[in-house]
Short mmCIF file of C-alpha atoms in Angstrom, two decimals:
data_model
loop_
_atom_site.label_atom_id
_atom_site.label_comp_id
_atom_site.label_asym_id
_atom_site.label_seq_id
_atom_site.Cartn_x
_atom_site.Cartn_y
_atom_site.Cartn_z
CA GLN Q 18 -11.91 13.55 8.64
CA VAL Q 19 -8.91 11.25 8.65
CA GLN Q 20 -5.92 12.62 6.78
CA LEU Q 21 -2.29 11.67 6.39
CA VAL Q 22 -0.27 14.59 5.09
CA GLN Q 23 3.30 13.92 4.03
CA SER Q 24 6.21 16.27 3.59
CA GLY Q 25 7.19 17.54 0.16
CA SER Q 26 9.43 16.16 -2.56
CA GLU Q 27 13.14 15.83 -1.90
CA LEU Q 28 16.15 15.90 -4.19
CA LYS Q 29 19.22 14.38 -2.60
CA LYS Q 30 22.72 13.40 -3.63
CA PRO Q 31 23.96 9.83 -3.29
CA GLY Q 32 25.23 9.18 0.23
CA ALA Q 33 23.00 11.80 1.83
CA SER Q 34 20.09 11.18 4.21
CA VAL Q 35 16.42 12.12 4.02
CA LYS Q 36 13.61 12.22 6.56
CA VAL Q 37 10.02 12.01 5.36
CA SER Q 38 7.22 13.02 7.71
CA CYS Q 39 3.62 11.87 7.80
CA LYS Q 40 1.24 13.91 9.97
CA ALA Q 41 -1.98 12.23 10.99
CA SER Q 42 -5.15 14.14 11.76
CA GLY Q 43 -8.78 13.35 12.37
CA TYR Q 44 -8.08 10.36 14.60
CA THR Q 45 -5.97 9.21 17.50
CA VAL Q 46 -2.74 7.72 16.13
CA ALA Q 47 -2.71 4.79 18.53
CA PRO Q 48 -3.81 1.99 18.23
CA TYR Q 49 -3.62 1.92 14.46
CA SER Q 50 -0.28 0.85 13.04
CA MET Q 51 1.47 3.00 10.50
CA ASN Q 52 2.95 1.28 7.48
CA TRP Q 53 5.33 2.50 4.79
CA VAL Q 54 5.07 1.52 1.13
CA ARG Q 55 7.53 2.30 -1.65
CA GLN Q 56 6.77 2.72 -5.33
CA ALA Q 57 9.70 3.12 -7.70
CA PRO Q 58 9.06 4.99 -10.96
CA GLY Q 59 6.78 2.94 -13.20
CA GLN Q 60 6.85 0.03 -10.76
CA GLY Q 61 4.48 -1.65 -8.33
CA LEU Q 62 3.90 -1.26 -4.63
CA GLU Q 63 6.41 -2.64 -2.14
CA TRP Q 64 5.71 -2.98 1.57
CA MET Q 65 8.56 -1.63 3.66
CA GLY Q 66 7.33 -2.42 7.13
CA TRP Q 67 5.38 -0.81 9.95
CA ILE Q 68 5.60 0.88 13.30
CA ASN Q 69 3.51 -0.04 16.31
CA THR Q 70 1.98 3.24 17.41
CA ASN Q 71 1.33 1.93 20.91
CA THR Q 72 4.91 0.91 21.66
CA GLY Q 73 6.90 2.73 18.99
CA ASN Q 74 8.48 -0.56 17.94
CA PRO Q 75 9.24 -0.81 14.21
CA ALA Q 76 9.37 -3.91 12.04
CA TYR Q 77 11.11 -3.92 8.67
CA ALA Q 78 10.53 -6.00 5.58
CA GLN Q 79 13.39 -7.84 3.96
CA GLY Q 80 15.41 -5.40 1.96
CA PHE Q 81 14.61 -2.48 4.22
CA THR Q 82 16.90 -3.17 7.15
CA GLY Q 83 19.94 -1.13 8.07
CA ARG Q 84 19.48 2.13 6.16
CA PHE Q 85 15.76 2.60 6.84
CA VAL Q 86 14.36 3.80 10.16
CA PHE Q 87 10.74 4.29 11.17
CA SER Q 88 9.99 6.54 14.11
CA LEU Q 89 7.03 8.23 15.73
CA ASP Q 90 6.28 11.36 17.72
CA THR Q 91 2.84 10.84 19.21
CA SER Q 92 2.83 14.34 20.72
CA VAL Q 93 2.46 15.75 17.21
CA SER Q 94 0.76 12.70 15.66
CA THR Q 95 3.58 12.31 13.17
CA ALA Q 96 5.40 9.29 11.79
CA TYR Q 97 8.78 9.52 10.15
CA LEU Q 98 10.78 7.54 7.63
CA GLN Q 99 14.50 8.19 7.56
CA ILE Q 100 16.73 6.78 4.86
CA SER Q 101 20.49 7.07 5.16
CA SER Q 102 23.32 6.50 2.67
CA LEU Q 103 20.93 7.17 -0.19
CA LYS Q 104 21.43 5.35 -3.49
CA ALA Q 105 20.01 6.03 -6.92
CA GLU Q 106 17.78 2.99 -6.56
CA ASP Q 107 16.07 4.61 -3.55
CA THR Q 108 14.42 7.02 -5.99
CA ALA Q 109 10.73 6.40 -5.47
CA VAL Q 110 7.49 7.69 -4.06
CA TYR Q 111 7.12 6.76 -0.40
CA TYR Q 112 3.66 6.43 1.15
CA CYS Q 113 2.62 6.26 4.76
CA VAL Q 114 -0.48 4.12 5.25
CA ARG Q 115 -2.79 3.56 8.20
CA ASP Q 116 -3.70 -0.04 8.94
CA VAL Q 117 -6.84 -0.57 11.01
CA ASN Q 118 -6.70 -4.36 11.06
CA ILE Q 119 -4.12 -6.46 9.19
CA VAL Q 120 -3.72 -5.15 5.64
CA ASN Q 121 -6.82 -3.02 6.02
CA PHE Q 122 -4.83 -0.09 4.60
CA ASP Q 123 -7.66 2.39 4.68
CA TYR Q 124 -5.92 5.77 4.53
CA TRP Q 125 -2.85 6.67 2.51
CA GLY Q 126 -0.70 9.76 2.55
CA GLN Q 127 -0.37 11.64 -0.73
CA GLY Q 128 3.13 10.26 -1.23
CA THR Q 129 6.56 11.86 -1.08
CA LEU Q 130 8.85 11.67 -4.08
CA VAL Q 131 12.48 11.17 -3.11
CA THR Q 132 14.88 11.60 -5.99
CA VAL Q 133 18.51 10.56 -5.57
CA SER Q 134 20.78 11.99 -8.21
CA SER Q 135 24.22 13.49 -8.44
CA GLN K 4 8.76 -13.35 0.23
CA SER K 5 7.92 -13.34 -3.48
CA ALA K 6 5.36 -10.95 -4.88
CA LEU K 7 1.89 -12.29 -5.54
CA THR K 8 1.18 -13.07 -9.19
CA GLN K 9 -1.26 -10.90 -11.11
CA PRO K 10 -1.84 -10.60 -14.86
CA ALA K 11 -0.02 -7.61 -16.27
CA SER K 12 -3.12 -6.32 -18.02
CA VAL K 13 -6.80 -6.94 -18.51
CA SER K 14 -9.36 -5.10 -20.60
CA GLY K 15 -13.07 -4.87 -21.05
CA SER K 16 -15.76 -2.77 -22.65
CA PRO K 17 -18.09 -0.48 -20.73
CA GLY K 18 -20.84 -2.46 -19.04
CA GLN K 19 -18.91 -5.73 -19.10
CA SER K 20 -17.45 -7.57 -16.13
CA ILE K 21 -13.80 -8.40 -15.65
CA THR K 22 -11.91 -10.44 -13.09
CA ILE K 23 -8.34 -9.93 -11.92
CA SER K 24 -6.61 -12.88 -10.29
CA CYS K 25 -3.98 -12.82 -7.58
CA THR K 26 -2.09 -16.04 -6.97
CA GLY K 27 0.04 -16.73 -3.93
CA THR K 28 0.79 -19.71 -1.76
CA SER K 29 -0.51 -21.42 1.34
CA SER K 30 1.83 -19.14 3.31
CA ASP K 31 -0.03 -16.01 2.30
CA VAL K 32 -3.23 -15.85 0.22
CA GLY K 33 -4.23 -19.45 0.93
CA GLY K 34 -3.46 -19.31 4.61
CA TYR K 35 -5.24 -16.15 5.72
CA ASN K 36 -8.39 -14.21 4.97
CA TYR K 37 -6.38 -11.01 4.91
CA VAL K 38 -6.36 -10.20 1.22
CA SER K 39 -6.90 -6.63 0.12
CA TRP K 40 -7.27 -4.92 -3.23
CA PHE K 41 -6.21 -1.40 -4.14
CA GLN K 42 -7.00 0.86 -7.09
CA GLN K 43 -4.43 3.38 -8.24
CA HIS K 44 -4.99 6.08 -10.83
CA PRO K 45 -1.92 7.67 -12.45
CA GLY K 46 -0.16 10.07 -10.14
CA LYS K 47 -2.48 9.28 -7.23
CA ALA K 48 -2.17 7.34 -4.01
CA PRO K 49 -3.69 3.86 -3.95
CA LYS K 50 -7.24 3.48 -2.68
CA LEU K 51 -8.55 0.53 -0.67
CA MET K 52 -11.31 -1.26 -2.59
CA ILE K 53 -11.62 -4.62 -0.81
CA TYR K 54 -10.30 -5.89 2.54
CA GLN K 55 -10.42 -9.27 4.25
CA VAL K 56 -11.10 -10.94 0.88
CA THR K 57 -14.71 -9.84 0.43
CA ASN K 58 -15.39 -6.65 2.40
CA ARG K 59 -15.96 -3.28 0.77
CA PRO K 60 -15.09 -0.09 2.68
CA SER K 61 -17.80 2.47 2.99
CA GLY K 62 -18.10 4.50 -0.20
CA VAL K 63 -16.75 1.86 -2.56
CA SER K 64 -19.18 0.88 -5.29
CA ASN K 65 -20.87 -2.50 -4.99
CA ARG K 66 -19.69 -3.13 -8.56
CA PHE K 67 -16.44 -4.22 -6.91
CA SER K 68 -16.36 -7.64 -5.27
CA GLY K 69 -13.70 -9.99 -3.96
CA SER K 70 -13.40 -13.72 -3.52
CA LYS K 71 -10.84 -16.40 -2.81
CA SER K 72 -10.37 -20.05 -3.72
CA GLY K 73 -7.33 -21.87 -2.40
CA ASN K 74 -4.21 -19.83 -3.07
CA THR K 75 -5.89 -17.49 -5.57
CA ALA K 76 -7.87 -14.38 -4.77
CA SER K 77 -9.93 -12.51 -7.33
CA LEU K 78 -11.32 -9.04 -7.82
CA THR K 79 -14.38 -8.72 -10.01
CA ILE K 80 -15.60 -5.43 -11.41
CA SER K 81 -19.06 -5.53 -12.91
CA GLY K 82 -20.69 -2.92 -15.13
CA LEU K 83 -17.31 -1.53 -16.19
CA GLN K 84 -17.10 2.25 -16.35
CA ALA K 85 -14.48 4.50 -17.88
CA GLU K 86 -13.36 5.69 -14.44
CA ASP K 87 -12.46 2.12 -13.47
CA GLU K 88 -9.44 2.34 -15.78
CA ALA K 89 -6.50 2.18 -13.38
CA ASP K 90 -3.86 -0.10 -11.92
CA TYR K 91 -5.03 -2.68 -9.41
CA TYR K 92 -2.92 -4.32 -6.73
CA CYS K 93 -3.68 -7.21 -4.42
CA SER K 94 -1.97 -7.71 -1.09
CA SER K 95 -1.91 -10.38 1.57
CA TYR K 96 -0.73 -11.00 5.09
CA THR K 97 1.93 -13.70 5.25
CA ILE K 98 3.08 -16.45 7.56
CA SER K 99 6.13 -14.31 8.39
CA SER K 100 3.88 -11.56 9.80
CA THR K 101 4.68 -9.40 6.81
CA VAL K 102 2.64 -8.01 3.92
CA VAL K 103 3.22 -8.83 0.28
CA PHE K 104 1.79 -7.06 -2.76
CA GLY K 105 1.03 -8.37 -6.21
CA GLY K 106 2.87 -6.97 -9.20
CA GLY K 107 -0.16 -4.99 -10.32
CA THR K 108 -2.65 -5.23 -13.17
CA LYS K 109 -3.40 -2.45 -15.63
CA LEU K 110 -7.11 -2.34 -16.43
CA THR K 111 -8.04 -0.78 -19.76
CA VAL K 112 -11.64 0.13 -20.49
CA LEU K 113 -12.01 -0.12 -24.25
#
């Protein structure tokens, strides 16, 4: 069955970097795009962008350029989200999400809580 | 891109029907039939309930239905059950080739 399994919670200091992984199983990663969604504590969902699993090209939503990087290793069916120069406001749960056809977000990872605190 | 507008909360009694609205613009909801709805229980990942305005994924109860008129999409839940109590989010494809979510609606089953 299709599963997206994300790496565990992270506690980081301001200014540090974090890399969240999302391992896909039960299907071939391409051609379905992989999206990333952020949810700050007590807040709603926020689309961060996506990565084309055929080409590896990422696209970022406004507000997620510069410090955020999406990448992919198709040999291990894993997508990654790297955030650099972490700030307190980056504290959130980050989800990877499969998209089968334009906002048809059918499978979600379990979420990774990233906490940024000194 | 501004978030889509949803009511902060709705409520209903078991067995009743409720409707959650999701208002956007002609650049998102009104311009494309790519509106989805998600259910999220506390501490859980969101779950796809409706895609492409009206379609239900396999396994989703037919008590859930979606529709759209102009720039406003709607999710209707009929025969409310206790387990329907959750947060609900709409989302839409946009003219900028991005995705935008609504602010979320907390459904309380009285």
